[in-house]
Coordinates of C-alpha atoms in Angstrom, one line a residue:
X7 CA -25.8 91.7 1.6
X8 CA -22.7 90.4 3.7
X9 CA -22.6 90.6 7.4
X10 CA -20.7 94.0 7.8
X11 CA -23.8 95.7 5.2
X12 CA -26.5 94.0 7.1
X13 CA -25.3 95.9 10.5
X14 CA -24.5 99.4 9.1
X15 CA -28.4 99.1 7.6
X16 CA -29.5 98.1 11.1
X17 CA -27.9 101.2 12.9
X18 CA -29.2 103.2 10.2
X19 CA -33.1 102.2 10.8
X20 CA -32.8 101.9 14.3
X21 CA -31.7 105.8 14.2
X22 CA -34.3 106.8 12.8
X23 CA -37.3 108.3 14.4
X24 CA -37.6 111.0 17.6
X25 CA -36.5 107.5 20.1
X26 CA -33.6 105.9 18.1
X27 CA -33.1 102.2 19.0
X28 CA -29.7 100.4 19.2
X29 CA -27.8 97.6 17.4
X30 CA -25.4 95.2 19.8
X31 CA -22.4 93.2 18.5
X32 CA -20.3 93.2 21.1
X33 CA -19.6 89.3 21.8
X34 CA -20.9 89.6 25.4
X35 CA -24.3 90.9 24.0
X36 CA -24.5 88.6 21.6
X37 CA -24.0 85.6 24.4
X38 CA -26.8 87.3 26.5
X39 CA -29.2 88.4 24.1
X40 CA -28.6 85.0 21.4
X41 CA -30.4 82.6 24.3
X42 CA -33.1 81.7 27.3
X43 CA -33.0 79.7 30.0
X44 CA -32.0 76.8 28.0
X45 CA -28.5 75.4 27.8
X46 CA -28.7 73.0 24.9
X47 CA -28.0 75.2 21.7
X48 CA -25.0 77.7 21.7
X49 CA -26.3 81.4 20.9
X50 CA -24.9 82.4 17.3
X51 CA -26.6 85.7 16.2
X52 CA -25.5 88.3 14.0
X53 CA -26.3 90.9 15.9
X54 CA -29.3 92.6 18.2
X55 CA -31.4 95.0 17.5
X56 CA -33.2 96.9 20.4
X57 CA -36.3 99.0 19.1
X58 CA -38.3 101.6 20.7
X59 CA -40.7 102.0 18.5
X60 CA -43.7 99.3 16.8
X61 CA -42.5 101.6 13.5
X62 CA -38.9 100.8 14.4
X63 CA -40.1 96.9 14.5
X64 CA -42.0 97.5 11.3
X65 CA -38.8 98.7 9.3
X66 CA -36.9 95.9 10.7
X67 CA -39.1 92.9 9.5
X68 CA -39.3 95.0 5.8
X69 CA -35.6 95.4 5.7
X70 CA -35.9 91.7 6.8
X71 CA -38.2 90.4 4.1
X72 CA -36.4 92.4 1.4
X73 CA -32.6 90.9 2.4
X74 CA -33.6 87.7 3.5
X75 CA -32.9 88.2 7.0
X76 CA -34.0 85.8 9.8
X77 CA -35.5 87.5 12.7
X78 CA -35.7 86.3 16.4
X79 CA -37.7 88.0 19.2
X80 CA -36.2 88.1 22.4
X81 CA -38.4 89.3 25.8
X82 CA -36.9 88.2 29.3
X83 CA -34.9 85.2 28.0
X84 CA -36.9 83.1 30.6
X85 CA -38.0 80.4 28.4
X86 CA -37.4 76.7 28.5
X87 CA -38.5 75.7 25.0
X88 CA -34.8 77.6 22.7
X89 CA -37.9 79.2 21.9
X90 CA -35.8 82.4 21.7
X91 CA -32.5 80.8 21.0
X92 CA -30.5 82.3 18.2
X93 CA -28.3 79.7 17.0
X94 CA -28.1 80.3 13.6
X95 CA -26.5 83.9 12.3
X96 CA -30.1 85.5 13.0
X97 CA -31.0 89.1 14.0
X98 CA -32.3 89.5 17.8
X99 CA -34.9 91.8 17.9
X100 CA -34.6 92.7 22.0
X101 CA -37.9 94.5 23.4
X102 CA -36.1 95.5 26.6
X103 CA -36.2 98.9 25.8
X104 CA -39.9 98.5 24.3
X105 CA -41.0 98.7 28.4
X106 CA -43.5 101.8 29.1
X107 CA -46.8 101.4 30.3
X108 CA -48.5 103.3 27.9
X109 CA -52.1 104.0 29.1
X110 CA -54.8 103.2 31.8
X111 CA -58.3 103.2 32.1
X112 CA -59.7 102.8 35.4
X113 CA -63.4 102.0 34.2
X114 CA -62.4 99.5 31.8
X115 CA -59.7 98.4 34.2
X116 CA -57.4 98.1 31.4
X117 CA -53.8 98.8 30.9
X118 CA -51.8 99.0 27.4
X119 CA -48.2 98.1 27.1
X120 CA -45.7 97.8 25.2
X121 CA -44.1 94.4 24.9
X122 CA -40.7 94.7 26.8
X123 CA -43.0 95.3 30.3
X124 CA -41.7 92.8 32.2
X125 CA -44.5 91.0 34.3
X126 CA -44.1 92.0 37.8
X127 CA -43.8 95.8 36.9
X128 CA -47.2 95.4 35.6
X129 CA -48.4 93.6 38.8
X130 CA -46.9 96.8 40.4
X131 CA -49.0 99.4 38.6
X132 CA -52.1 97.2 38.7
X133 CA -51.7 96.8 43.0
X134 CA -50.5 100.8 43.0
X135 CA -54.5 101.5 41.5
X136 CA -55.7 99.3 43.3
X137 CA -55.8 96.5 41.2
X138 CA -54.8 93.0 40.4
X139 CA -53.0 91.4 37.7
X140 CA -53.1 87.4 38.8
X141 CA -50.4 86.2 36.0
X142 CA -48.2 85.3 38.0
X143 CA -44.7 82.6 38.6
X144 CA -41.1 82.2 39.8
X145 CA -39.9 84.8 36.4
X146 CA -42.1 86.9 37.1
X147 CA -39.4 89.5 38.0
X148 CA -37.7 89.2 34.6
X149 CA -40.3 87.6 32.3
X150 CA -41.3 90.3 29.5
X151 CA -45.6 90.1 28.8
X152 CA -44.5 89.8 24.7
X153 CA -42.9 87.2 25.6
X154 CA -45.4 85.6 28.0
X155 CA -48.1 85.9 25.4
X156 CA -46.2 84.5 22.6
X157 CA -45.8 81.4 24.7
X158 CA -49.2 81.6 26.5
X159 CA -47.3 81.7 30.3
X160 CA -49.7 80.4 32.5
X161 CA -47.6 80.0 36.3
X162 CA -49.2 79.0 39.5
X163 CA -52.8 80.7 39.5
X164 CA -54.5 79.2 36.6
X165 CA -56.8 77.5 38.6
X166 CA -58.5 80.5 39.1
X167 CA -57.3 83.0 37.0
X168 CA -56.9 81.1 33.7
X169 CA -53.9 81.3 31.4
X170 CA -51.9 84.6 29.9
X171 CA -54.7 84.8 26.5
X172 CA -57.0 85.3 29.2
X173 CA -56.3 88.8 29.8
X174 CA -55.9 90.1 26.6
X175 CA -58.1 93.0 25.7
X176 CA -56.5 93.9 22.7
X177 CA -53.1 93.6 20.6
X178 CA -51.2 95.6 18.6
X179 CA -48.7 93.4 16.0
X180 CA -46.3 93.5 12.9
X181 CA -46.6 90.4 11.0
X182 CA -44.2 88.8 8.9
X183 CA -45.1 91.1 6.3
X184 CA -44.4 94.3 7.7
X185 CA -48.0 94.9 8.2
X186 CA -49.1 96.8 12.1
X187 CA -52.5 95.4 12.8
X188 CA -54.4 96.6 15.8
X189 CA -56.5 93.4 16.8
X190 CA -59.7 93.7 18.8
X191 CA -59.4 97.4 19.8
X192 CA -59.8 96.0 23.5
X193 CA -63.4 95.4 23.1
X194 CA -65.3 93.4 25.3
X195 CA -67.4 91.7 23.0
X196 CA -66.4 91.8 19.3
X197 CA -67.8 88.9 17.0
X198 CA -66.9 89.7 13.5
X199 CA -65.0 87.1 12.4
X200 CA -62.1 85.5 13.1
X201 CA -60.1 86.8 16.3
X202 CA -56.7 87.2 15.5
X203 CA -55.1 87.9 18.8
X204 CA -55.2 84.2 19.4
X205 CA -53.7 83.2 16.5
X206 CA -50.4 85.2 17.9
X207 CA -50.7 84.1 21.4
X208 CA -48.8 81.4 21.8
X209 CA -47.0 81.6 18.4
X210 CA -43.8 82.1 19.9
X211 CA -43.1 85.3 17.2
X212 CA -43.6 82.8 14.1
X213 CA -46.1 84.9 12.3
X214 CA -44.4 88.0 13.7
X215 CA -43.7 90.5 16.7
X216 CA -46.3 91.5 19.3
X217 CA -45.4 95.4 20.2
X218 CA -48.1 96.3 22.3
X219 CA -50.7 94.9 24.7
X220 CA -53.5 95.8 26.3
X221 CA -54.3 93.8 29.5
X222 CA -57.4 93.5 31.3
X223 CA -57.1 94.0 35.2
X224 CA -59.0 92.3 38.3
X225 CA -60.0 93.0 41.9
X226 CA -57.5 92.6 44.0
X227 CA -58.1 89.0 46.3
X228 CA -58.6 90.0 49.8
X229 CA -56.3 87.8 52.8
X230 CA -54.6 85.4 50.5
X231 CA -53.9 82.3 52.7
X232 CA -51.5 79.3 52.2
X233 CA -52.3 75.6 53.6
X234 CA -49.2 73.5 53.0
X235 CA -50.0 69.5 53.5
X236 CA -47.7 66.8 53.5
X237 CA -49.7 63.9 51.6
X238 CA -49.4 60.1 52.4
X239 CA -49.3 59.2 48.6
X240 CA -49.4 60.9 45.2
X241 CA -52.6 59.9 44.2
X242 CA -54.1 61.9 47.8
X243 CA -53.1 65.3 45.2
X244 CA -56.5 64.4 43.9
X245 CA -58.3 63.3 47.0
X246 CA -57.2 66.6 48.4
X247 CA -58.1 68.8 45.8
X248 CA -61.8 67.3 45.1
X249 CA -62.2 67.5 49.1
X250 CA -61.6 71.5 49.3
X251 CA -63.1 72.2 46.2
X252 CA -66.4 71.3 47.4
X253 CA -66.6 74.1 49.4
X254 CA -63.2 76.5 48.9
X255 CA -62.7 78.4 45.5
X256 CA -58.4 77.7 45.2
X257 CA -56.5 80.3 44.2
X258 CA -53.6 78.0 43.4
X259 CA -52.9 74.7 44.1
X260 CA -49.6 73.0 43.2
X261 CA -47.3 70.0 44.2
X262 CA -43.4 68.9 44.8
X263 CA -41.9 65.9 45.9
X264 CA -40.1 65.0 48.9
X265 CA -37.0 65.2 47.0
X266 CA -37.9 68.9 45.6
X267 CA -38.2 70.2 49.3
X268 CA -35.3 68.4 50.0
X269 CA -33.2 70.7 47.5
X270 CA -34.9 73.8 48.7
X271 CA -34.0 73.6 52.4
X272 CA -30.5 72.4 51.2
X273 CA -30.4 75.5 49.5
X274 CA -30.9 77.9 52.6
X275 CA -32.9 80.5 53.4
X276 CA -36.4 78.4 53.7
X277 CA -37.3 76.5 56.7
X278 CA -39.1 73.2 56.8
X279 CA -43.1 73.7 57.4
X280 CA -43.3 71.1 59.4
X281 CA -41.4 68.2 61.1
X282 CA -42.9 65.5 60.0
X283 CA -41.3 64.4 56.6
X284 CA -43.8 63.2 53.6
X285 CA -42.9 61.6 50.1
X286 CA -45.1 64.5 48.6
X287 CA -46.6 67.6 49.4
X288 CA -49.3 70.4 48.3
X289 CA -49.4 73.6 48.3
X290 CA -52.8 75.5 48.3
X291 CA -53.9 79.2 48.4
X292 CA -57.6 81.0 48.8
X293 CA -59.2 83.8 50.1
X294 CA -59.7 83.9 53.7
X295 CA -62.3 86.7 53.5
X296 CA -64.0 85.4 56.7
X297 CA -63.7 83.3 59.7
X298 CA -66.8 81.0 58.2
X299 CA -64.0 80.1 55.3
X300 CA -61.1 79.3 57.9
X301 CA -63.4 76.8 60.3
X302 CA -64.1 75.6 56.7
X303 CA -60.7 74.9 55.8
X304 CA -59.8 73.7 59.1
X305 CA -62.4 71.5 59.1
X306 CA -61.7 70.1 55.7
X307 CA -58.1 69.6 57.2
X308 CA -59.4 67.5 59.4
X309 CA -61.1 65.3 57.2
X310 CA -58.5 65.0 54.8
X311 CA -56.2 63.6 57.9
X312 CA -59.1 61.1 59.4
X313 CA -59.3 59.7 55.5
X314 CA -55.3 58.9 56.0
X315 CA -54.7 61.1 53.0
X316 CA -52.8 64.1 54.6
X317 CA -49.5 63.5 57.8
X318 CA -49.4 66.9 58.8
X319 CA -50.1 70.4 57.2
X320 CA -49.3 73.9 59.0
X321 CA -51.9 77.1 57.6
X322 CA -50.9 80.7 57.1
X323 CA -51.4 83.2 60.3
X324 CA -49.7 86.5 58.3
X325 CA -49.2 87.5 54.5
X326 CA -45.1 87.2 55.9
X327 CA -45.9 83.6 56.7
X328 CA -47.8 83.0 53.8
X329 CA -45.1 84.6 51.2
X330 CA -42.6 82.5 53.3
X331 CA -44.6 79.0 52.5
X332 CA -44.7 80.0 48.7
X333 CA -40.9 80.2 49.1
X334 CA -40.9 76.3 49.1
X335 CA -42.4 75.7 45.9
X336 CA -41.1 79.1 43.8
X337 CA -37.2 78.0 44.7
X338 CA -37.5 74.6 43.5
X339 CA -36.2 75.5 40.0
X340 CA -33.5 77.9 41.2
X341 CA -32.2 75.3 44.3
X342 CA -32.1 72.4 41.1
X343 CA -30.2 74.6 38.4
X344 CA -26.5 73.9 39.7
X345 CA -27.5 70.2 38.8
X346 CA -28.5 71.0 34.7
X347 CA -31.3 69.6 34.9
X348 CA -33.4 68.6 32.0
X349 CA -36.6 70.0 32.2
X350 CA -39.9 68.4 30.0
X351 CA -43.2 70.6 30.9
X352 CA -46.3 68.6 30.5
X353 CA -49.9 68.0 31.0
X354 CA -53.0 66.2 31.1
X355 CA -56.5 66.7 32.2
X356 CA -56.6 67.0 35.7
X357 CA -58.1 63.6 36.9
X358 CA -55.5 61.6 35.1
X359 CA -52.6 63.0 36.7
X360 CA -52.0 60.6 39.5
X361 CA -51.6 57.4 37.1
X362 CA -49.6 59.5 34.7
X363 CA -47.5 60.7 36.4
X364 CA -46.5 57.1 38.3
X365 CA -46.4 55.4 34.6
X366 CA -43.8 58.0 33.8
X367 CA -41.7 58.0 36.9
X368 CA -41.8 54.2 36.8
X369 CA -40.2 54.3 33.3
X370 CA -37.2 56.8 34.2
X371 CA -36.7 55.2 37.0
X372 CA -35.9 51.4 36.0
X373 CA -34.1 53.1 32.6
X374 CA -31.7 55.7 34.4
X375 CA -32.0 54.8 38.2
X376 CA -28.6 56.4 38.4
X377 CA -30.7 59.8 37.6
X378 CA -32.1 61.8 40.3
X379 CA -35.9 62.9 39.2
X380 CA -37.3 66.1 40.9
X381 CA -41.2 66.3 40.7
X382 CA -43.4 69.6 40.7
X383 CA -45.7 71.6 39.4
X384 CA -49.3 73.1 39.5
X385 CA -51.0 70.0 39.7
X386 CA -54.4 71.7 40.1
X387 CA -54.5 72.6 36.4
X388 CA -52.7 69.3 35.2
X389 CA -49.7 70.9 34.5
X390 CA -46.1 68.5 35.7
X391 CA -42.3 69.6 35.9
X392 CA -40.4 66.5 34.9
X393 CA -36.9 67.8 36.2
X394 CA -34.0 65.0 35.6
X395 CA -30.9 65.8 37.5
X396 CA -27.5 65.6 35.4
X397 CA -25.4 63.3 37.5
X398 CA -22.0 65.0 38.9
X399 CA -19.9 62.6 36.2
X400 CA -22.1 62.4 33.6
X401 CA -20.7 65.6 30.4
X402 CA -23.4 67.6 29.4
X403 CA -23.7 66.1 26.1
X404 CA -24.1 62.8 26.9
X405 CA -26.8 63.5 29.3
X406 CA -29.0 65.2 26.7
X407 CA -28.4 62.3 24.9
X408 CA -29.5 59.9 27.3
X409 CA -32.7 62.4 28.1
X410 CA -33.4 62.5 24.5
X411 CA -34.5 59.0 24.9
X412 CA -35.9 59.3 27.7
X413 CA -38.3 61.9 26.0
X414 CA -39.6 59.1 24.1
X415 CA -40.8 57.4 26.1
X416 CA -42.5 60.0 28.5
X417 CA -43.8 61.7 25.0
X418 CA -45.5 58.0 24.5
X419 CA -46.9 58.4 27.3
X420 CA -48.4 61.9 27.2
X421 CA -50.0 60.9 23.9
X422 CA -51.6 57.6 25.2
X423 CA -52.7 60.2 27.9
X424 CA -53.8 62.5 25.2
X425 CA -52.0 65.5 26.9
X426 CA -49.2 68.1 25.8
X427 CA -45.6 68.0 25.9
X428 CA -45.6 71.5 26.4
X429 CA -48.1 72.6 29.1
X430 CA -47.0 76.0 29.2
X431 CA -43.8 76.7 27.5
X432 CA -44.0 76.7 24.1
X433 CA -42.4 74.4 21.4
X434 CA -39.7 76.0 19.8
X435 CA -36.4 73.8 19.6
X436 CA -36.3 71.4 22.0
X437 CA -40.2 70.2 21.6
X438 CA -39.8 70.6 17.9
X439 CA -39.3 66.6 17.1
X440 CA -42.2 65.8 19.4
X441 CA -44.9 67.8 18.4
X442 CA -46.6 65.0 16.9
X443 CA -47.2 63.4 20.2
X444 CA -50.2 66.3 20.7
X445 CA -50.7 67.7 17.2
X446 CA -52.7 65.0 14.2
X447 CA -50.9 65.7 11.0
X448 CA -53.7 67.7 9.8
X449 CA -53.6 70.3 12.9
X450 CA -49.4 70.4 12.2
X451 CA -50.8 70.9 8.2
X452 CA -53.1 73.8 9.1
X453 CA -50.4 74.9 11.4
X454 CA -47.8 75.5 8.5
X455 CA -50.5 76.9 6.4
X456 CA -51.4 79.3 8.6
X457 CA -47.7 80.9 8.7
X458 CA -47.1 81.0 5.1
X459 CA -50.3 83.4 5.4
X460 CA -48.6 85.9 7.8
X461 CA -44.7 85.0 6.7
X462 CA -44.4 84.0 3.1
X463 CA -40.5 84.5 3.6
X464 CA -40.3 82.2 6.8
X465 CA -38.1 84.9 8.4
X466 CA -40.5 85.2 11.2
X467 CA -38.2 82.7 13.9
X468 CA -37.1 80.6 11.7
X469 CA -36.6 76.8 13.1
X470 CA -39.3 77.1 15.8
X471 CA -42.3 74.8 16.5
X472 CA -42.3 72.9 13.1
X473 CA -39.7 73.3 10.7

């Protein structure tokens, strides 16, 4: 089939059904709908397809599979990885209109979606029953949940809360076959056999398109309160965290560098939390649910100054004050994006991530010292933001070049370190060439195998993770 035969058939299944769907190929649509948050590869698709329906999805990848057609899923477009980057004639398949909350049960604390919910309208309807739903980061106002389970989001309460598979009760999917499975049934316990949900969490759409999910929900946390400290050195991140997590249970607990905050106030609208200046600084959050665990965390302030380890620090007094705090880490990433930065998202277990993170600022440093590098990050999972700052004369293509070399050599790093060059944003094409740093050969061989299993026809996001 030629291009022009491909997109009549489209229209023709997407109007079928009581909740026809829509096909875009206006040129505008297919800029916005062909890419993420990642500027590397220039969106090329054929056109996109919005269903409502998992049946509409389901005629789509059999159409698909009987024409040869590649297939790319498209949520919120928030992702770093080109993990939904269409750069090669594909069909989007958009779940924006795939967005209703389809069911809730208040015993179970449950709530099924479909997969074009976008993350903070399901924080809304889980805080409107009364409710929590701690998922949470900067996108979360745009972010889709398909789109955060295919990559596994994790954001800034992991610490506590665990990463997006955490939450999933239950799945309903169409793998590259065309086939709808309903995985788990949201049971809580369920051992017979292998668990399938977690083979298409995190598989960026590769074996094929999550349409619906149910999500488990949580009590809401009761006086959230923010401690922002400005440390005397980087490896004090760990000092700190040890010293409060004696006694506190963190809700969060992340880090930025001087230079970070420095973009943020630049930026306006966030204030300094303090005057005295510090070459790094952390961010921590709890439950305040009694004045026993303030004199606790005041006193552990205390301590944490008298060991030298902490210059100032100012605590929460309102949940204003304490949204206002959070304000200096969530706007790091949108105070740094006039600059282009180049972003790498990596981890390692948590007590290593004082000396790895100094081996690989050392490195960029005495290669580019010309390039400005912005440090962040929730720190109290082992999760870093390596953010390098395109400088003002430097074209865009030459400074991916440069930073694919610099990739090398962090990704050298990270596997001496024996951590992940993608903590929490999936492979797709930018982390494609260096997912041997993480992954033996054998994992990256049962890897491949596994997808010929659900996509014989490799139409399932083509190009993605391994090629």
């Amino acid at each position: 089939m030629n291009a022009e035969q491909i997109i009549a058939s489209l229209k023709d299944l997407m109007a079928n059904g009581n909740a026809p769907g829509k096909v875009l190929t206006d040129p505008a649509d297919l800029d916005t709908y062909g890419k993420d948050w990642t500027k590397i590869y220039p969106p090329k698709p054929l056109a996109i397809a919005l269903p409502k329906t998992t049946e509409q999805v389901q005629a789509l990848v059999k159409f698909a599979n009987e024409n040869e057609v590649a297939l790319v899923p498209s949520g919120g477009r928030t992702g770093l990885s080109a993990g939904a980057v269409a750069a090669n004639g594909e069909v989007v398949v958009a779940f924006d209109n795939m967005n209703q909350v389809l069911d809730f049960n208040a015993s179970d604390r449950t709530v099924r979606c479909q997969a074009g919910v976008v993350t903070e309208q399901l924080q809304n309807f889980a805080e409107e029953n009364g409710l929590y739903y701690p998922v949470d980061f900067a996108s979360a106002g745009s972010s889709q949940l398909g789109g955060n389970l295919s990559t596994n989001a994790g954001g800034i309460k992991v610490i506590r809360y665990g990463m997006s598979r955490d939450w999933v009760a239950g799945l309903k999917v169409v793998t590259g076959k065309g086939d709808i499975l309903d995985l788990n049934k949201d049971l809580e316990k369920n051992n017979t056999g292998y668990d399938l949900r977690h083979l298409f969490i995190g598989a960026e759409g590769t074996l094929g398109f999550i349409t619906e999910a149910t999500m488990k929900l949580s009590r809401k946390p009761d006086n959230l309160t923010v401690l922002v400290l400005g440390l005397n050195d980087l490896t004090n991140t760990m000092d700190v965290l040890q010293t409060f997590q004696k006694k506190i249970d963190l809700t969060a607990y992340e880090f930025f560098s001087h230079q970070a905050m420095g973009h943020v106030l630049a930026h306006g609208q966030v204030q300094a939390p303090f005057e005295t200046e510090a070459p790094y600084y952390a961010l921590m959050e709890f439950e305040s649910v009694s004045d026993q665990v303030m004199d606790d965390a005041m006193a552990l302030f205390e301590q944490c100054v008298e060991n030298g380890w902490v210059l100032d620090g100012v605590i929460s007094q309102s949940e204003t004050q304490a949204q206002n705090l959070w304000q200096l880490r969530e706007r790091i990433s949108e105070s740094i994006a006039p600059r282009t930065p180049y972003k790498n998202d990596i981890s390692v277990v948590v007590s290593k991530v004082p000396g790895f993170l100094q081996e690989i600022d050392a490195v960029v440093t005495e290669h580019y010292p010309d390039f400005e590098i912005i440090w962040f990050g929730h720190i109290g999972d082992g999760n870093l933001h390596l953010n390098i700052l395109k400088p003002e004369d430097m074209t865009n293509e030459d400074f991916f070049e440069k930073c694919q070399q610099v990739n090398k050599w962090v990704f050298e790093i990270v596997e001496r370190y024996q951590g992940s060059v993608s903590a929490e944003h999936g492979v797709g094409m930018t982390k494609k060439p260096y997912l041997h740093y993480t992954r033996s050969e054998a994992e990256i061989a049962y890897l491949k195998g596994i997808k010929q299993v659900f996509d014989p026809k490799g139409i399932m996001n083509p190009g993605k993770i391994f090629d």
